[in-house]
Amino acid sequence: MKGLPKKLNQKLEARKANNALRKLGVQDGLVDFSSNDYLGFSKNETIFDDAHKFLIENNIKQNGATGSRLLSGNHKLYDKVEQQLCIFHNSPSAIIFNSGYDANIGFFSSVPQRGDIIFYDEYIHASIRDGITMSYAKAYKFKHNDLNDLEKRCQTEYNRSPKGTNIYIVTESVFSMDGDTPDLVTLAQLSKKHKAYLIIDEAHAVGVFEKQGEGLVQNSNIEHAIFARITTFGKGMGCHGAAILGSEKLKQYLINFSRSFIYTTALPPHSLATIYTAYNALQNTKNITKLHKNINHFKAEIKRNKLETIFIASHSAIHCCIVSGTTKVKSIAEQFKNNGFDVKPILSPTVPEGQERLRFCLHSYNSQDEISKVLQLLATFVML
């Protein structure tokens, strides 16, 4: 077999030289401050057992989907779960995709058209950037969570755009590498003012915010102002897949034109049963309550250890500590590992060079002693 082409090998060697080569790791029994399993649902035995029970009671004994949803893979469970999502998220329709990446690629590559304009937060997720790249629309980034900058850009483009130009604004309700949140209510008002279509990715908000984990859009009571919401099941919900919430017409359009929906094998029945069961589990809010107690304790411990200046302000389950330099941030992460804690370093190019960081993900199952200890260690490590 031929070796790697020279250009590709040079790119790998450059990553190695910068101490930024990515490698696959394994779960190693460390105290978890790195996963997106905010409520512990991925390891919840009741959800596991109930999903299996649900399949047996409905006489569903099928391992695979057998094809795309437009061919043979549109299992009867899809309709049941999508109806559940509509009710839970107060949305006219829902369409399930295989992953958040598929949903974002499918939406942004097919919905904005040639001549349209997309404004996106400069820190938007890579999957949205990839979808925008596949679109024929013009795309402009605005400064992170800076609605004044967005307002100026909207005014400029709206005034000089020809009739029939659609403007799309896209952001996240919780940013995955910062943990912070935009002013969603003002953003909805700005979108209405400029007749823009607002899209919000709720990946890191569902399961975390609102009474039963409905997300920040519903927490802000702005569902009516949103053109599309992207919600994923692989984080707070502890399972797999994603959905786009919007109008029935939007769903119909995506079924006909979203290539990542059309040309992929559907999720198997077991995945759908797990989503259905996980959403039912949100009726018991004890895990959400425990998560927010841990978030508040983490923030209090940041202050107690005098670490405020190196943390990005966040009310979410994601808290990031800026440690500039790949070598330094990887060294601290290794020290955490040696002390029994899994805290991941986030390196360039995932974040801008000089903005390398340690990303702490909080969970309902972290103890307050673990939270206190991990921040005590951090205070020691950053002083070395």
Tab-separated table of C-alpha atoms in Angstrom:
chain	number	residue	atom	x	y	z
A	1	MET	CA	0.000	0.000	0.000
A	2	LYS	CA	1.250	3.474	-0.852
A	3	GLY	CA	2.429	5.761	1.912
A	4	LEU	CA	0.882	9.098	2.766
A	5	PRO	CA	1.277	11.841	0.104
A	6	LYS	CA	4.081	14.275	0.864
A	7	LYS	CA	1.778	17.274	1.427
A	8	LEU	CA	-0.285	15.383	3.969
A	9	ASN	CA	2.767	14.075	5.757
A	10	GLN	CA	4.130	17.627	6.014
A	11	LYS	CA	0.904	18.728	7.704
A	12	LEU	CA	1.213	15.911	10.232
A	13	GLU	CA	4.834	16.769	10.918
A	14	ALA	CA	3.895	20.420	11.468
A	15	ARG	CA	1.340	19.349	14.080
A	16	LYS	CA	3.982	17.246	15.810
A	17	ALA	CA	6.473	20.127	15.769
A	18	ASN	CA	3.868	22.374	17.429
A	19	ASN	CA	3.112	19.708	20.060
A	20	ALA	CA	-0.509	19.768	18.805
A	21	LEU	CA	-0.916	16.331	17.223
A	22	ARG	CA	-4.312	14.881	18.106
A	23	LYS	CA	-4.529	11.289	19.352
A	24	LEU	CA	-7.400	9.027	20.359
A	25	GLY	CA	-7.622	8.328	24.076
A	26	VAL	CA	-9.484	5.769	26.141
A	27	GLN	CA	-11.745	5.994	29.184
A	28	ASP	CA	-9.442	5.382	32.112
A	29	GLY	CA	-11.534	5.653	35.290
A	30	LEU	CA	-10.501	9.210	36.118
A	31	VAL	CA	-12.886	11.676	37.764
A	32	ASP	CA	-14.843	13.068	34.832
A	33	PHE	CA	-14.473	16.774	34.159
A	34	SER	CA	-14.293	16.387	30.379
A	35	SER	CA	-17.377	14.647	28.949
A	36	ASN	CA	-20.587	16.277	27.710
A	37	ASP	CA	-22.664	13.823	29.753
A	38	TYR	CA	-23.965	16.614	31.982
A	39	LEU	CA	-26.800	14.643	33.613
A	40	GLY	CA	-25.136	11.240	33.646
A	41	PHE	CA	-27.776	9.887	31.243
A	42	SER	CA	-25.227	8.010	29.104
A	43	LYS	CA	-24.544	5.680	32.045
A	44	ASN	CA	-28.067	5.687	33.489
A	45	GLU	CA	-29.144	2.057	33.932
A	46	THR	CA	-32.836	2.949	34.224
A	47	ILE	CA	-32.784	4.659	30.810
A	48	PHE	CA	-30.913	1.666	29.370
A	49	ASP	CA	-33.404	-0.837	30.797
A	50	ASP	CA	-36.460	1.252	29.905
A	51	ALA	CA	-35.327	1.661	26.299
A	52	HIS	CA	-34.930	-2.114	25.977
A	53	LYS	CA	-38.301	-2.687	27.664
A	54	PHE	CA	-39.945	-0.199	25.317
A	55	LEU	CA	-38.616	-2.062	22.273
A	56	ILE	CA	-39.761	-5.453	23.577
A	57	GLU	CA	-43.229	-4.187	24.508
A	58	ASN	CA	-43.632	-2.803	20.993
A	59	ASN	CA	-42.317	-6.048	19.441
A	60	ILE	CA	-39.345	-4.261	17.876
A	61	LYS	CA	-36.425	-6.634	17.464
A	62	GLN	CA	-34.325	-4.967	14.805
A	63	ASN	CA	-30.621	-4.101	14.851
A	64	GLY	CA	-30.365	-1.733	11.905
A	65	ALA	CA	-32.453	0.806	10.012
A	66	THR	CA	-31.953	-1.005	6.636
A	67	GLY	CA	-31.722	2.199	4.595
A	68	SER	CA	-32.251	5.944	4.446
A	69	ARG	CA	-35.465	7.426	5.779
A	70	LEU	CA	-36.686	8.089	2.244
A	71	LEU	CA	-36.244	4.422	1.341
A	72	SER	CA	-36.758	1.710	3.972
A	73	GLY	CA	-35.380	3.320	7.141
A	74	ASN	CA	-38.258	5.548	8.269
A	75	HIS	CA	-39.204	3.352	11.209
A	76	LYS	CA	-42.536	4.031	12.960
A	77	LEU	CA	-40.613	5.226	16.031
A	78	TYR	CA	-39.468	8.318	14.130
A	79	ASP	CA	-42.961	9.768	14.116
A	80	LYS	CA	-43.418	9.008	17.825
A	81	VAL	CA	-40.133	10.629	18.854
A	82	GLU	CA	-40.550	13.649	16.582
A	83	GLN	CA	-44.021	14.269	18.043
A	84	GLN	CA	-42.495	14.016	21.516
A	85	LEU	CA	-39.861	16.622	20.557
A	86	CYS	CA	-42.505	19.001	19.199
A	87	ILE	CA	-44.458	18.889	22.458
A	88	PHE	CA	-41.413	19.113	24.720
A	89	HIS	CA	-39.737	21.937	22.786
A	90	ASN	CA	-42.937	23.814	21.872
A	91	SER	CA	-42.241	23.557	18.149
A	92	PRO	CA	-44.569	23.003	15.156
A	93	SER	CA	-42.293	20.317	13.730
A	94	ALA	CA	-39.125	18.339	14.327
A	95	ILE	CA	-36.910	16.348	11.992
A	96	ILE	CA	-34.308	13.942	13.345
A	97	PHE	CA	-30.797	13.736	11.886
A	98	ASN	CA	-28.072	11.197	12.656
A	99	SER	CA	-25.877	13.717	14.518
A	100	GLY	CA	-25.479	17.396	15.260
A	101	TYR	CA	-22.822	17.566	12.570
A	102	ASP	CA	-25.214	16.067	10.015
A	103	ALA	CA	-27.963	18.477	11.069
A	104	ASN	CA	-25.778	21.563	10.716
A	105	ILE	CA	-24.224	20.422	7.451
A	106	GLY	CA	-27.651	19.532	6.074
A	107	PHE	CA	-29.274	22.793	7.097
A	108	PHE	CA	-26.632	25.324	6.081
A	109	SER	CA	-25.690	23.629	2.833
A	110	SER	CA	-29.292	23.624	1.597
A	111	VAL	CA	-31.327	26.453	3.162
A	112	PRO	CA	-29.409	29.708	2.454
A	113	GLN	CA	-29.408	30.301	-1.314
A	114	ARG	CA	-27.136	32.086	-3.762
A	115	GLY	CA	-27.344	35.821	-3.077
A	116	ASP	CA	-28.484	35.346	0.524
A	117	ILE	CA	-26.385	36.526	3.470
A	118	ILE	CA	-25.351	34.626	6.600
A	119	PHE	CA	-24.056	36.396	9.694
A	120	TYR	CA	-22.402	34.015	12.142
A	121	ASP	CA	-20.664	34.444	15.482
A	122	GLU	CA	-16.899	34.234	15.042
A	123	TYR	CA	-16.765	31.382	17.583
A	124	ILE	CA	-19.475	29.306	15.944
A	125	HIS	CA	-19.049	25.515	15.916
A	126	ALA	CA	-16.970	23.869	13.173
A	127	SER	CA	-19.985	21.899	11.889
A	128	ILE	CA	-21.850	25.145	11.177
A	129	ARG	CA	-18.783	26.639	9.504
A	130	ASP	CA	-18.513	23.549	7.297
A	131	GLY	CA	-22.189	23.795	6.343
A	132	ILE	CA	-21.808	27.498	5.538
A	133	THR	CA	-18.766	26.706	3.375
A	134	MET	CA	-20.935	24.317	1.350
A	135	SER	CA	-23.587	27.011	0.852
A	136	TYR	CA	-23.719	29.417	-2.090
A	137	ALA	CA	-24.690	32.284	0.219
A	138	LYS	CA	-22.362	35.084	1.240
A	139	ALA	CA	-21.163	34.695	4.832
A	140	TYR	CA	-19.760	37.237	7.271
A	141	LYS	CA	-18.684	36.694	10.862
A	142	PHE	CA	-19.439	39.136	13.667
A	143	LYS	CA	-17.500	39.631	16.898
A	144	HIS	CA	-18.242	37.043	19.566
A	145	ASN	CA	-21.541	37.815	21.335
A	146	ASP	CA	-21.226	41.439	20.159
A	147	LEU	CA	-24.726	42.438	19.075
A	148	ASN	CA	-23.624	45.998	18.330
A	149	ASP	CA	-21.214	44.654	15.724
A	150	LEU	CA	-23.962	42.417	14.347
A	151	GLU	CA	-26.364	45.383	14.197
A	152	LYS	CA	-23.888	47.443	12.145
A	153	ARG	CA	-23.330	44.584	9.716
A	154	CYS	CA	-27.052	43.968	9.324
A	155	GLN	CA	-27.709	47.650	8.601
A	156	THR	CA	-24.921	47.815	6.030
A	157	GLU	CA	-25.911	44.663	4.170
A	158	TYR	CA	-29.672	45.228	4.411
A	159	ASN	CA	-29.366	48.674	2.830
A	160	ARG	CA	-27.243	47.547	-0.104
A	161	SER	CA	-28.734	44.121	-0.764
A	162	PRO	CA	-31.073	43.638	-3.724
A	163	LYS	CA	-34.720	42.824	-3.244
A	164	GLY	CA	-35.279	39.160	-2.439
A	165	THR	CA	-32.101	38.742	-0.390
A	166	ASN	CA	-32.650	36.690	2.731
A	167	ILE	CA	-30.549	37.350	5.823
A	168	TYR	CA	-29.722	34.509	8.212
A	169	ILE	CA	-28.245	35.027	11.662
A	170	VAL	CA	-26.736	32.040	13.472
A	171	THR	CA	-25.342	31.621	16.958
A	172	GLU	CA	-25.172	29.111	19.807
A	173	SER	CA	-27.118	29.421	23.043
A	174	VAL	CA	-24.084	28.003	24.896
A	175	PHE	CA	-20.700	28.098	23.183
A	176	SER	CA	-18.877	24.795	23.383
A	177	MET	CA	-15.361	26.197	23.869
A	178	ASP	CA	-16.254	29.175	26.087
A	179	GLY	CA	-19.401	28.137	27.942
A	180	ASP	CA	-20.851	31.637	27.594
A	181	THR	CA	-24.193	32.774	26.197
A	182	PRO	CA	-25.385	35.655	23.973
A	183	ASP	CA	-28.257	37.955	24.879
A	184	LEU	CA	-30.917	35.843	23.153
A	185	VAL	CA	-33.855	38.187	23.773
A	186	THR	CA	-32.058	41.186	22.240
A	187	LEU	CA	-30.825	38.967	19.420
A	188	ALA	CA	-34.409	37.941	18.633
A	189	GLN	CA	-35.471	41.598	18.587
A	190	LEU	CA	-32.571	42.523	16.309
A	191	SER	CA	-33.442	39.696	13.918
A	192	LYS	CA	-37.061	40.855	13.750
A	193	LYS	CA	-35.976	44.443	13.102
A	194	HIS	CA	-33.871	43.401	10.121
A	195	LYS	CA	-36.320	40.731	8.911
A	196	ALA	CA	-33.613	38.108	9.392
A	197	TYR	CA	-34.067	34.382	9.906
A	198	LEU	CA	-32.601	33.437	13.291
A	199	ILE	CA	-30.984	30.021	13.842
A	200	ILE	CA	-29.792	28.929	17.276
A	201	ASP	CA	-27.763	25.821	18.066
A	202	GLU	CA	-28.894	24.536	21.472
A	203	ALA	CA	-26.480	21.589	21.692
A	204	HIS	CA	-25.048	22.501	25.105
A	205	ALA	CA	-28.248	23.980	26.578
A	206	VAL	CA	-30.745	21.119	26.217
A	207	GLY	CA	-30.873	19.070	29.405
A	208	VAL	CA	-29.172	21.889	31.312
A	209	PHE	CA	-31.457	24.945	31.254
A	210	GLU	CA	-35.167	25.550	31.971
A	211	LYS	CA	-37.335	23.509	34.358
A	212	GLN	CA	-36.939	20.159	32.584
A	213	GLY	CA	-33.922	20.938	30.413
A	214	GLU	CA	-35.879	22.435	27.505
A	215	GLY	CA	-33.005	24.795	26.679
A	216	LEU	CA	-32.270	28.518	26.702
A	217	VAL	CA	-34.602	29.428	23.836
A	218	GLN	CA	-37.591	28.291	25.891
A	219	ASN	CA	-36.009	29.701	29.037
A	220	SER	CA	-36.003	33.079	27.237
A	221	ASN	CA	-39.524	32.524	25.846
A	222	ILE	CA	-38.489	33.309	22.264
A	223	GLU	CA	-39.519	30.119	20.434
A	224	HIS	CA	-41.864	32.144	18.217
A	225	ALA	CA	-38.964	34.330	17.006
A	226	ILE	CA	-36.695	31.453	15.906
A	227	PHE	CA	-36.588	30.146	12.345
A	228	ALA	CA	-34.706	26.987	13.316
A	229	ARG	CA	-33.306	25.400	16.466
A	230	ILE	CA	-30.687	22.671	16.331
A	231	THR	CA	-30.802	20.351	19.320
A	232	THR	CA	-28.524	17.369	19.823
A	233	PHE	CA	-28.935	14.227	21.900
A	234	GLY	CA	-25.280	13.297	22.413
A	235	LYS	CA	-24.620	15.749	25.238
A	236	GLY	CA	-27.096	16.399	28.049
A	237	MET	CA	-29.420	13.678	26.758
A	238	GLY	CA	-26.653	11.072	26.910
A	239	CYS	CA	-27.559	9.247	23.683
A	240	HIS	CA	-27.094	9.942	19.954
A	241	GLY	CA	-28.596	11.960	17.119
A	242	ALA	CA	-29.967	15.470	16.640
A	243	ALA	CA	-33.051	17.325	15.486
A	244	ILE	CA	-33.943	20.555	13.718
A	245	LEU	CA	-36.990	22.284	15.175
A	246	GLY	CA	-39.002	24.711	13.061
A	247	SER	CA	-42.050	25.036	10.853
A	248	GLU	CA	-43.693	22.165	9.014
A	249	LYS	CA	-42.638	23.806	5.732
A	250	LEU	CA	-39.000	23.852	6.854
A	251	LYS	CA	-39.214	20.137	7.641
A	252	GLN	CA	-40.699	19.452	4.218
A	253	TYR	CA	-37.908	21.446	2.581
A	254	LEU	CA	-35.160	19.589	4.467
A	255	ILE	CA	-36.641	16.220	3.554
A	256	ASN	CA	-36.396	17.233	-0.092
A	257	PHE	CA	-33.109	19.138	-0.232
A	258	SER	CA	-30.874	18.332	2.764
A	259	ARG	CA	-28.287	15.912	1.423
A	260	SER	CA	-27.025	14.748	4.829
A	261	PHE	CA	-30.620	13.689	5.569
A	262	ILE	CA	-31.398	12.167	2.175
A	263	TYR	CA	-28.219	10.195	1.519
A	264	THR	CA	-27.498	8.452	4.808
A	265	THR	CA	-28.730	5.321	6.527
A	266	ALA	CA	-31.265	6.206	9.221
A	267	LEU	CA	-30.756	5.736	12.956
A	268	PRO	CA	-31.649	2.229	14.184
A	269	PRO	CA	-34.770	1.714	16.337
A	270	HIS	CA	-32.692	1.295	19.498
A	271	SER	CA	-31.276	4.822	19.123
A	272	LEU	CA	-34.787	6.229	18.768
A	273	ALA	CA	-36.020	4.268	21.783
A	274	THR	CA	-33.132	5.664	23.839
A	275	ILE	CA	-33.925	9.251	22.799
A	276	TYR	CA	-37.587	8.704	23.692
A	277	THR	CA	-36.712	7.219	27.075
A	278	ALA	CA	-34.123	9.904	27.875
A	279	TYR	CA	-36.662	12.671	27.256
A	280	ASN	CA	-39.123	10.900	29.541
A	281	ALA	CA	-36.409	10.804	32.202
A	282	LEU	CA	-36.258	14.621	32.205
A	283	GLN	CA	-39.613	14.636	34.010
A	284	ASN	CA	-37.581	13.882	37.140
A	285	THR	CA	-35.623	17.091	37.599
A	286	LYS	CA	-33.294	15.948	40.399
A	287	ASN	CA	-30.278	15.588	38.079
A	288	ILE	CA	-30.785	19.090	36.659
A	289	THR	CA	-31.089	20.504	40.180
A	290	LYS	CA	-27.913	18.711	41.264
A	291	LEU	CA	-26.071	19.934	38.165
A	292	HIS	CA	-26.903	23.567	38.943
A	293	LYS	CA	-25.833	23.151	42.552
A	294	ASN	CA	-22.494	21.912	41.231
A	295	ILE	CA	-22.241	24.810	38.773
A	296	ASN	CA	-22.816	27.290	41.586
A	297	HIS	CA	-20.303	25.500	43.807
A	298	PHE	CA	-17.706	25.521	41.007
A	299	LYS	CA	-18.152	29.276	40.533
A	300	ALA	CA	-17.849	29.871	44.281
A	301	GLU	CA	-14.656	27.806	44.395
A	302	ILE	CA	-13.206	29.813	41.494
A	303	LYS	CA	-13.616	32.929	43.637
A	304	ARG	CA	-12.322	31.250	46.786
A	305	ASN	CA	-9.150	30.178	44.979
A	306	LYS	CA	-8.785	33.629	43.358
A	307	LEU	CA	-8.953	32.223	39.828
A	308	GLU	CA	-11.528	34.638	38.348
A	309	THR	CA	-9.035	36.416	36.084
A	310	ILE	CA	-8.203	33.269	34.091
A	311	PHE	CA	-11.751	31.904	33.708
A	312	ILE	CA	-14.283	32.919	31.055
A	313	ALA	CA	-17.529	33.945	32.794
A	314	SER	CA	-20.147	31.204	32.402
A	315	HIS	CA	-23.442	30.090	33.937
A	316	SER	CA	-23.462	26.833	31.976
A	317	ALA	CA	-21.945	23.405	32.599
A	318	ILE	CA	-18.831	24.439	30.613
A	319	HIS	CA	-16.121	26.505	32.307
A	320	CYS	CA	-12.891	27.365	30.553
A	321	CYS	CA	-9.599	28.474	32.047
A	322	ILE	CA	-7.246	30.275	29.639
A	323	VAL	CA	-3.707	28.873	29.777
A	324	SER	CA	-1.790	30.299	26.847
A	325	GLY	CA	0.653	27.967	25.108
A	326	THR	CA	0.205	24.398	23.913
A	327	THR	CA	3.059	22.953	25.962
A	328	LYS	CA	1.918	24.579	29.203
A	329	VAL	CA	-1.755	23.659	28.922
A	330	LYS	CA	-0.937	20.051	27.997
A	331	SER	CA	1.460	19.826	30.934
A	332	ILE	CA	-1.227	20.976	33.394
A	333	ALA	CA	-3.741	18.524	31.926
A	334	GLU	CA	-1.198	15.740	32.447
A	335	GLN	CA	-0.733	16.807	36.069
A	336	PHE	CA	-4.491	16.580	36.559
A	337	LYS	CA	-4.418	13.084	35.103
A	338	ASN	CA	-1.635	12.071	37.495
A	339	ASN	CA	-3.884	13.238	40.347
A	340	GLY	CA	-6.874	11.233	39.100
A	341	PHE	CA	-8.821	13.946	37.227
A	342	ASP	CA	-9.782	14.034	33.547
A	343	VAL	CA	-9.547	17.668	32.425
A	344	LYS	CA	-8.941	18.155	28.720
A	345	PRO	CA	-6.641	20.757	27.153
A	346	ILE	CA	-8.123	22.585	24.159
A	347	LEU	CA	-5.459	23.511	21.638
A	348	SER	CA	-5.050	25.610	18.517
A	349	PRO	CA	-6.525	25.354	15.861
A	350	THR	CA	-9.705	24.391	17.761
A	351	VAL	CA	-9.290	27.732	19.560
A	352	PRO	CA	-7.189	30.717	18.391
A	353	GLU	CA	-3.453	30.513	19.017
A	354	GLY	CA	-2.680	32.083	22.379
A	355	GLN	CA	-6.167	31.202	23.654
A	356	GLU	CA	-5.380	27.594	24.591
A	357	ARG	CA	-7.393	26.490	27.597
A	358	LEU	CA	-8.453	23.854	30.072
A	359	ARG	CA	-12.108	22.946	29.604
A	360	PHE	CA	-13.981	21.868	32.735
A	361	CYS	CA	-17.306	20.139	32.066
A	362	LEU	CA	-19.517	19.801	35.127
A	363	HIS	CA	-21.987	16.999	35.812
A	364	SER	CA	-24.770	16.101	38.187
A	365	TYR	CA	-22.634	13.182	39.410
A	366	ASN	CA	-19.538	15.211	40.345
A	367	SER	CA	-19.248	15.570	44.105
A	368	GLN	CA	-18.621	18.965	45.655
A	369	ASP	CA	-15.434	17.560	47.192
A	370	GLU	CA	-14.203	16.638	43.690
A	371	ILE	CA	-15.002	20.153	42.465
A	372	SER	CA	-13.158	21.764	45.380
A	373	LYS	CA	-10.156	19.485	44.926
A	374	VAL	CA	-9.811	20.002	41.176
A	375	LEU	CA	-9.787	23.794	41.591
A	376	GLN	CA	-7.348	23.630	44.481
A	377	LEU	CA	-5.035	21.665	42.214
A	378	LEU	CA	-5.523	24.175	39.404
A	379	ALA	CA	-4.540	27.028	41.716
A	380	THR	CA	-1.374	25.123	42.557
A	381	PHE	CA	-0.552	24.229	38.946
A	382	VAL	CA	-0.995	27.732	37.481
A	383	MET	CA	1.318	29.166	40.146
A	384	LEU	CA	4.174	26.796	39.248
